[in-house]
PDB file of C-alpha atoms in Angstrom:
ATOM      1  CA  UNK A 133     -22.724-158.182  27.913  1.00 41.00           C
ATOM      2  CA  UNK A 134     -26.401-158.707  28.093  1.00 44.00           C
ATOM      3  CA  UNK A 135     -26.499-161.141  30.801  1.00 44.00           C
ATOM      4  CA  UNK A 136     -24.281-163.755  29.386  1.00 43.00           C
ATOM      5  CA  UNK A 137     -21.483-164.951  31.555  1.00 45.00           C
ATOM      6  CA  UNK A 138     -17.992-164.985  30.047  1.00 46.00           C
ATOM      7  CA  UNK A 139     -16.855-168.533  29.042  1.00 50.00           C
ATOM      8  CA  UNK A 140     -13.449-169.440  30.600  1.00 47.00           C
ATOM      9  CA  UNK A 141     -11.007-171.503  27.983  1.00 45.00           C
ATOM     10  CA  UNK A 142      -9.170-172.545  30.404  1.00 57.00           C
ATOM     11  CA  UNK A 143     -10.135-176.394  32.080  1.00 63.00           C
ATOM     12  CA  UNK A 144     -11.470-176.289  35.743  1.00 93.00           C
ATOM     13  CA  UNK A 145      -9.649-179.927  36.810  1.00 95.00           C
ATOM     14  CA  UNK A 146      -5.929-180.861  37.145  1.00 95.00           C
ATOM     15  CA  UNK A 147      -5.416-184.401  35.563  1.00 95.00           C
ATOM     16  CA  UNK A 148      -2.378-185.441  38.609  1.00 94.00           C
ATOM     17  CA  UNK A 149      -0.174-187.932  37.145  1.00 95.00           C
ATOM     18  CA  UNK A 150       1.326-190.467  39.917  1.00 96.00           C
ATOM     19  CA  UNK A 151       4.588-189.170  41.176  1.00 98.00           C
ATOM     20  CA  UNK A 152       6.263-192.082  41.473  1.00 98.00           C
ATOM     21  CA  UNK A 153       6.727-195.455  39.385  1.00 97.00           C
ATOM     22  CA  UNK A 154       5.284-198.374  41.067  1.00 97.00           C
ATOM     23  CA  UNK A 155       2.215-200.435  41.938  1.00 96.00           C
ATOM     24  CA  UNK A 156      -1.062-198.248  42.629  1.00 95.00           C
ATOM     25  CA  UNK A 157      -2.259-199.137  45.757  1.00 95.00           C
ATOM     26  CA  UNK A 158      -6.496-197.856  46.788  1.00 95.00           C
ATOM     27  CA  UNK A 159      -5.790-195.726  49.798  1.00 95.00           C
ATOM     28  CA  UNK A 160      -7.928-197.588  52.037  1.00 95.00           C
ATOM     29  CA  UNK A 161      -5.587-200.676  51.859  1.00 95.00           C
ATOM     30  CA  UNK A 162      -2.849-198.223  53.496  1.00 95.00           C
ATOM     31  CA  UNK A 163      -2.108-199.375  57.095  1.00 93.00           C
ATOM     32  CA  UNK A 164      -2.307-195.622  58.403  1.00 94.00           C
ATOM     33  CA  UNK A 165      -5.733-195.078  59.327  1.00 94.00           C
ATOM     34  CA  UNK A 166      -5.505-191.408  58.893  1.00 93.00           C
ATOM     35  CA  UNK A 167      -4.653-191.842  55.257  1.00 96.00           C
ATOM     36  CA  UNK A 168      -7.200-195.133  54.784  1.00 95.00           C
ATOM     37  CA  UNK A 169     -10.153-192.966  56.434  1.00 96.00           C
ATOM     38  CA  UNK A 170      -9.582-190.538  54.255  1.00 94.00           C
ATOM     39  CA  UNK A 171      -9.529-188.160  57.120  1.00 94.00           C
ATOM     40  CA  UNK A 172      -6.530-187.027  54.916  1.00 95.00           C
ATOM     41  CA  UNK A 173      -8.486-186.170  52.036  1.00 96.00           C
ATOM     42  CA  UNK A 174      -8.966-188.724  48.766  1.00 96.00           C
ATOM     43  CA  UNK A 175      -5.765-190.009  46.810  1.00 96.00           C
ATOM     44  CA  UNK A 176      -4.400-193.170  46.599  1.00 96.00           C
ATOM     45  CA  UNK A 177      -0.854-194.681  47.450  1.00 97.00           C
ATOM     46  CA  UNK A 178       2.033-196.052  45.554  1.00 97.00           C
ATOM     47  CA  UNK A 179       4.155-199.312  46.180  1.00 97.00           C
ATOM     48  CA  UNK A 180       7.189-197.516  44.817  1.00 98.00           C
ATOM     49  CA  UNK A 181       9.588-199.922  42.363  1.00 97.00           C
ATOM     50  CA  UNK A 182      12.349-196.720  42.463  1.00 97.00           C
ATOM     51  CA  UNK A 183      13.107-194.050  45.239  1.00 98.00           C
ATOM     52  CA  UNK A 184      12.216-191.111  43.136  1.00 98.00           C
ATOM     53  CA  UNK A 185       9.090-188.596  43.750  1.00 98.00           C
ATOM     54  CA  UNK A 186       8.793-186.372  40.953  1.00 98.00           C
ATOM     55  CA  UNK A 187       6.138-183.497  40.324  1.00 98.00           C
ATOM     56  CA  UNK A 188       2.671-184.626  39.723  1.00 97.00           C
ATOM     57  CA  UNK A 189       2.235-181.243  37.738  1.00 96.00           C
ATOM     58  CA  UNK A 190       3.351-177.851  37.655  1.00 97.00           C
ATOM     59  CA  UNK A 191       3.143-175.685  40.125  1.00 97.00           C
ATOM     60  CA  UNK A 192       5.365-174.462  43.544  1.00 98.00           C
ATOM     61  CA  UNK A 193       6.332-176.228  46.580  1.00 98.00           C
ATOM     62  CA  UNK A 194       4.312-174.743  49.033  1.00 98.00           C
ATOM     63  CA  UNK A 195       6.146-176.648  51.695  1.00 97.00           C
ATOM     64  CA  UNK A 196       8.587-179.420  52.860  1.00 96.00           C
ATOM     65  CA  UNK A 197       9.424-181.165  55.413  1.00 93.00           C
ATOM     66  CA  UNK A 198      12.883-179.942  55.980  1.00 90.00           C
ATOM     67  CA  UNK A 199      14.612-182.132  58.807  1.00 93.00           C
ATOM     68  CA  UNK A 200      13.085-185.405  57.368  1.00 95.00           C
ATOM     69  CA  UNK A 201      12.221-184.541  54.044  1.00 95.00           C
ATOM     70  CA  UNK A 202       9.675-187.432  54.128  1.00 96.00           C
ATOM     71  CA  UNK A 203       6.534-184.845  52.544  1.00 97.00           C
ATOM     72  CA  UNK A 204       5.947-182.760  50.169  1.00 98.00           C
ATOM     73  CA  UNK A 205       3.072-180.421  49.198  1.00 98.00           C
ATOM     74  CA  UNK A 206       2.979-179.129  45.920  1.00 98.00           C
ATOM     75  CA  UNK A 207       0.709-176.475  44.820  1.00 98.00           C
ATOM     76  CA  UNK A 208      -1.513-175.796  41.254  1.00 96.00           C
ATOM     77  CA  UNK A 209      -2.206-172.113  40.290  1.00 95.00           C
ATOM     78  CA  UNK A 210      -5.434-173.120  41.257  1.00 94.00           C
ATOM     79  CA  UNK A 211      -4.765-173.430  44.299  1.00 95.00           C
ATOM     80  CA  UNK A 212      -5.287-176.729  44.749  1.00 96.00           C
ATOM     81  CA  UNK A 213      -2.947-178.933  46.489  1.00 98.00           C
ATOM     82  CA  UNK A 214      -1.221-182.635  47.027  1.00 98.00           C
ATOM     83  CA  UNK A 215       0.529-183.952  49.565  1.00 98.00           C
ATOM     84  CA  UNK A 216       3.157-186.535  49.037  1.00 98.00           C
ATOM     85  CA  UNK A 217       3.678-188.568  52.074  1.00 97.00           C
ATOM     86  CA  UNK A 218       6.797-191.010  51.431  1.00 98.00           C
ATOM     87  CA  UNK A 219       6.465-194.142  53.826  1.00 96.00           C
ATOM     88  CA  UNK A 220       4.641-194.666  56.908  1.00 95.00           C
ATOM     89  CA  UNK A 221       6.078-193.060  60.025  1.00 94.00           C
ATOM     90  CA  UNK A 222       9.319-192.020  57.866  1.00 96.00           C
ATOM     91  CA  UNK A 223       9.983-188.826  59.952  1.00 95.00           C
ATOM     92  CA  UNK A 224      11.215-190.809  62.648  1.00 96.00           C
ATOM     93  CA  UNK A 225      14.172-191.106  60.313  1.00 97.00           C
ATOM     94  CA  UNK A 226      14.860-187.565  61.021  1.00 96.00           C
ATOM     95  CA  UNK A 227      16.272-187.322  56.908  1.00 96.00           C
ATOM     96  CA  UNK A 228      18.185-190.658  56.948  1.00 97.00           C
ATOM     97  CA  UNK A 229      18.301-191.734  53.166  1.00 97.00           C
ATOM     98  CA  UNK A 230      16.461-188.948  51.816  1.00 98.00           C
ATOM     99  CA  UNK A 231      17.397-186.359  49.231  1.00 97.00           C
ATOM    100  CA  UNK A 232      15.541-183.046  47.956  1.00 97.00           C
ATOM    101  CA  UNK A 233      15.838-181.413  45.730  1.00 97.00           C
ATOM    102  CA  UNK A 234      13.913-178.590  45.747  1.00 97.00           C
ATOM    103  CA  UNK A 235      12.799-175.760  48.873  1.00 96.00           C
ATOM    104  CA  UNK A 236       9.998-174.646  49.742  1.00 97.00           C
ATOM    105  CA  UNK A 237       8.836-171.666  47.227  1.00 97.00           C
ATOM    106  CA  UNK A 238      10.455-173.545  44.473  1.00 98.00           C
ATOM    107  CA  UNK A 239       8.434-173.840  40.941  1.00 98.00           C
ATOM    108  CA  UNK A 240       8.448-177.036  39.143  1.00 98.00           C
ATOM    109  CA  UNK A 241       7.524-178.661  35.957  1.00 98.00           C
ATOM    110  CA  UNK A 242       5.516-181.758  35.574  1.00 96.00           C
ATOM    111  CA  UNK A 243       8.076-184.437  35.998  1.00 97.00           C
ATOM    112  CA  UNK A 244      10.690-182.887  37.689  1.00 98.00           C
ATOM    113  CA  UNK A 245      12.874-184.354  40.486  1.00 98.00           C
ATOM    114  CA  UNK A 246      11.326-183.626  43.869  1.00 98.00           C
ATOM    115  CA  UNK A 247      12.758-186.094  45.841  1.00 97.00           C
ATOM    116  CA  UNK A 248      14.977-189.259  46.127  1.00 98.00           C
ATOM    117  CA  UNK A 249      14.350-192.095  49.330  1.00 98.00           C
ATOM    118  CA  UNK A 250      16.404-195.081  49.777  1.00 98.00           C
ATOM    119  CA  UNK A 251      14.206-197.334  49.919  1.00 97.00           C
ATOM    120  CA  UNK A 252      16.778-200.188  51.754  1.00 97.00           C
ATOM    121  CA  UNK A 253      17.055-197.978  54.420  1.00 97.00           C
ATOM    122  CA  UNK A 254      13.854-197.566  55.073  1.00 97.00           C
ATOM    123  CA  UNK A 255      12.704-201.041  55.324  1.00 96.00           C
ATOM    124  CA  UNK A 256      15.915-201.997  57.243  1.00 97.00           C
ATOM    125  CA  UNK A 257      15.188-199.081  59.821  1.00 97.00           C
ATOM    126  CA  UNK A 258      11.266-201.470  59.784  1.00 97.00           C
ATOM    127  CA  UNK A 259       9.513-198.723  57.739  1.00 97.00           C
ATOM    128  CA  UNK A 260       6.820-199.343  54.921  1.00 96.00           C
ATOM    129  CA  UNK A 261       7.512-197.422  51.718  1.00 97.00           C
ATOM    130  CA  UNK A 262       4.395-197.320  50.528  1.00 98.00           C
ATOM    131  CA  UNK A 263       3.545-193.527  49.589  1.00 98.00           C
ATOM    132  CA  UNK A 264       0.192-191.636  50.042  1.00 98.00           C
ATOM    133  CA  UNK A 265      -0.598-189.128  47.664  1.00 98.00           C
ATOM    134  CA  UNK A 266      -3.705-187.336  48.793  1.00 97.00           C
ATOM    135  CA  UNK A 267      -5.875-184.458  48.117  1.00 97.00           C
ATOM    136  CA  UNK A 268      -6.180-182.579  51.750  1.00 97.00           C
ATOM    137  CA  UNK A 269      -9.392-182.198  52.707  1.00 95.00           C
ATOM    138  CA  UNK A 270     -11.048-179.177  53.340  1.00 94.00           C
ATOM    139  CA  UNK A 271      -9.533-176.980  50.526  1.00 96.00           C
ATOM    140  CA  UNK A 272     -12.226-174.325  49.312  1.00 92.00           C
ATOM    141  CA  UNK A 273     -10.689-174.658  45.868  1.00 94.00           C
ATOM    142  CA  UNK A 274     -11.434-177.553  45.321  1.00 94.00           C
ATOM    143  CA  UNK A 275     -15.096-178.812  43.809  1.00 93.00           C
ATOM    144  CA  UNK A 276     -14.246-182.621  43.945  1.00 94.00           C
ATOM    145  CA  UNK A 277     -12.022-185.298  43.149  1.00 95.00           C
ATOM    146  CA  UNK A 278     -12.210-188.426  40.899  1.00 94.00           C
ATOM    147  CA  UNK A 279     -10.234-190.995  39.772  1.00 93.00           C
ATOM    148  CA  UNK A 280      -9.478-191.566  36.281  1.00 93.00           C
ATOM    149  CA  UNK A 281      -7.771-194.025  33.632  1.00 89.00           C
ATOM    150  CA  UNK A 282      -5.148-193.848  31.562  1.00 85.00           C
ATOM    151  CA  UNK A 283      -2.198-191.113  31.886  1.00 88.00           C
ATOM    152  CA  UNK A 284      -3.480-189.813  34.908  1.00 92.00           C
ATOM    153  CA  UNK A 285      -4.538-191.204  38.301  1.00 93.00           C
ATOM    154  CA  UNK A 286      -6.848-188.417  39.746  1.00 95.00           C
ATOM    155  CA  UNK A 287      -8.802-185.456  38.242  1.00 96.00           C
ATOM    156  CA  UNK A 288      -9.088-182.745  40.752  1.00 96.00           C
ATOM    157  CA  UNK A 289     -12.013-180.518  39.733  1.00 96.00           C
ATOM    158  CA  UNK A 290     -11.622-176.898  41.498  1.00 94.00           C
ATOM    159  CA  UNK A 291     -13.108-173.497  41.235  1.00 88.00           C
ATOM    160  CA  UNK A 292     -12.422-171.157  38.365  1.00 79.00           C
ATOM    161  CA  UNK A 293     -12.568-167.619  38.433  1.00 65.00           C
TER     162      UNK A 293
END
């Protein structure tokens, strides 16, 4: 009414929490130049201590990689979403030592089991385990991303309606 636009209570970013435990790793140090360009999109990678992925946030699975269950993308209501890349070059493993445990067009809570890697059999088969967890680029969503302290690792800023 007269001109004013409406003010939206909800917050236009998604604070993503790392979904794995481990050493944070700048994504240009990973040895996949795809993912160190940041032709992938921003993020950053994880030196995992534990083979566990679990959900950055909530939202649905908009896909997986179902013969080597080595990615996942996960999407926000927003819109918005993160891939999780497990390893480099894991899908030559064709699913050996991987277990999900959700489907694509699943819904999941913050903290939820994704995904569990053994990560002995992926070094013995001469894989890194270092994960990639990256924005994709060229989502219309999305206004930007940053990185932040504390909790969370990234803020993803994306359009409201």
């Amino acid at each position: 009414m007269f001109g004013r636009k409406k003010k939206n209570a909800a917050p236009s970013y998604l604070d993503l929490i790392s979904p794995l435990s481990g050493k944070i790793i700048p994504l240009e140090e990973v040895e996949d130049e795809a993912f160190s360009s940041k032709a992938m999109g921003e993020g950053f990678a994880v030196l995992p201590d534990l083979g566990k992925v679990t959900a950055p946030f909530d939202g649905n699975i908009a896909h997986i990689m179902e013969k080597s269950k080595h990615a996942i993308l996960i999407e926000h209501t927003s819109g918005a979403q993160v891939l999780i890349h497990v390893g480099m070059n894991t899908v030559a493993l064709k699913g050996e030592g991987f277990k999900a445990h959700v489907r694509s067009g699943d819904k999941v809570k913050k903290g939820q089991l994704l995904l569990e890697f053994d990560m002995e059999t992926i070094s013995r088969a001469g894989y890194s385990i270092l994960t990639p967890v990256v924005v994709p680029a060229g989502q219309e969503c999305i206004r930007s991303v940053e990185p932040v302290e504390g909790e969370a690792i990234l803020r993803i800023h994306y359009l409201s309606e």
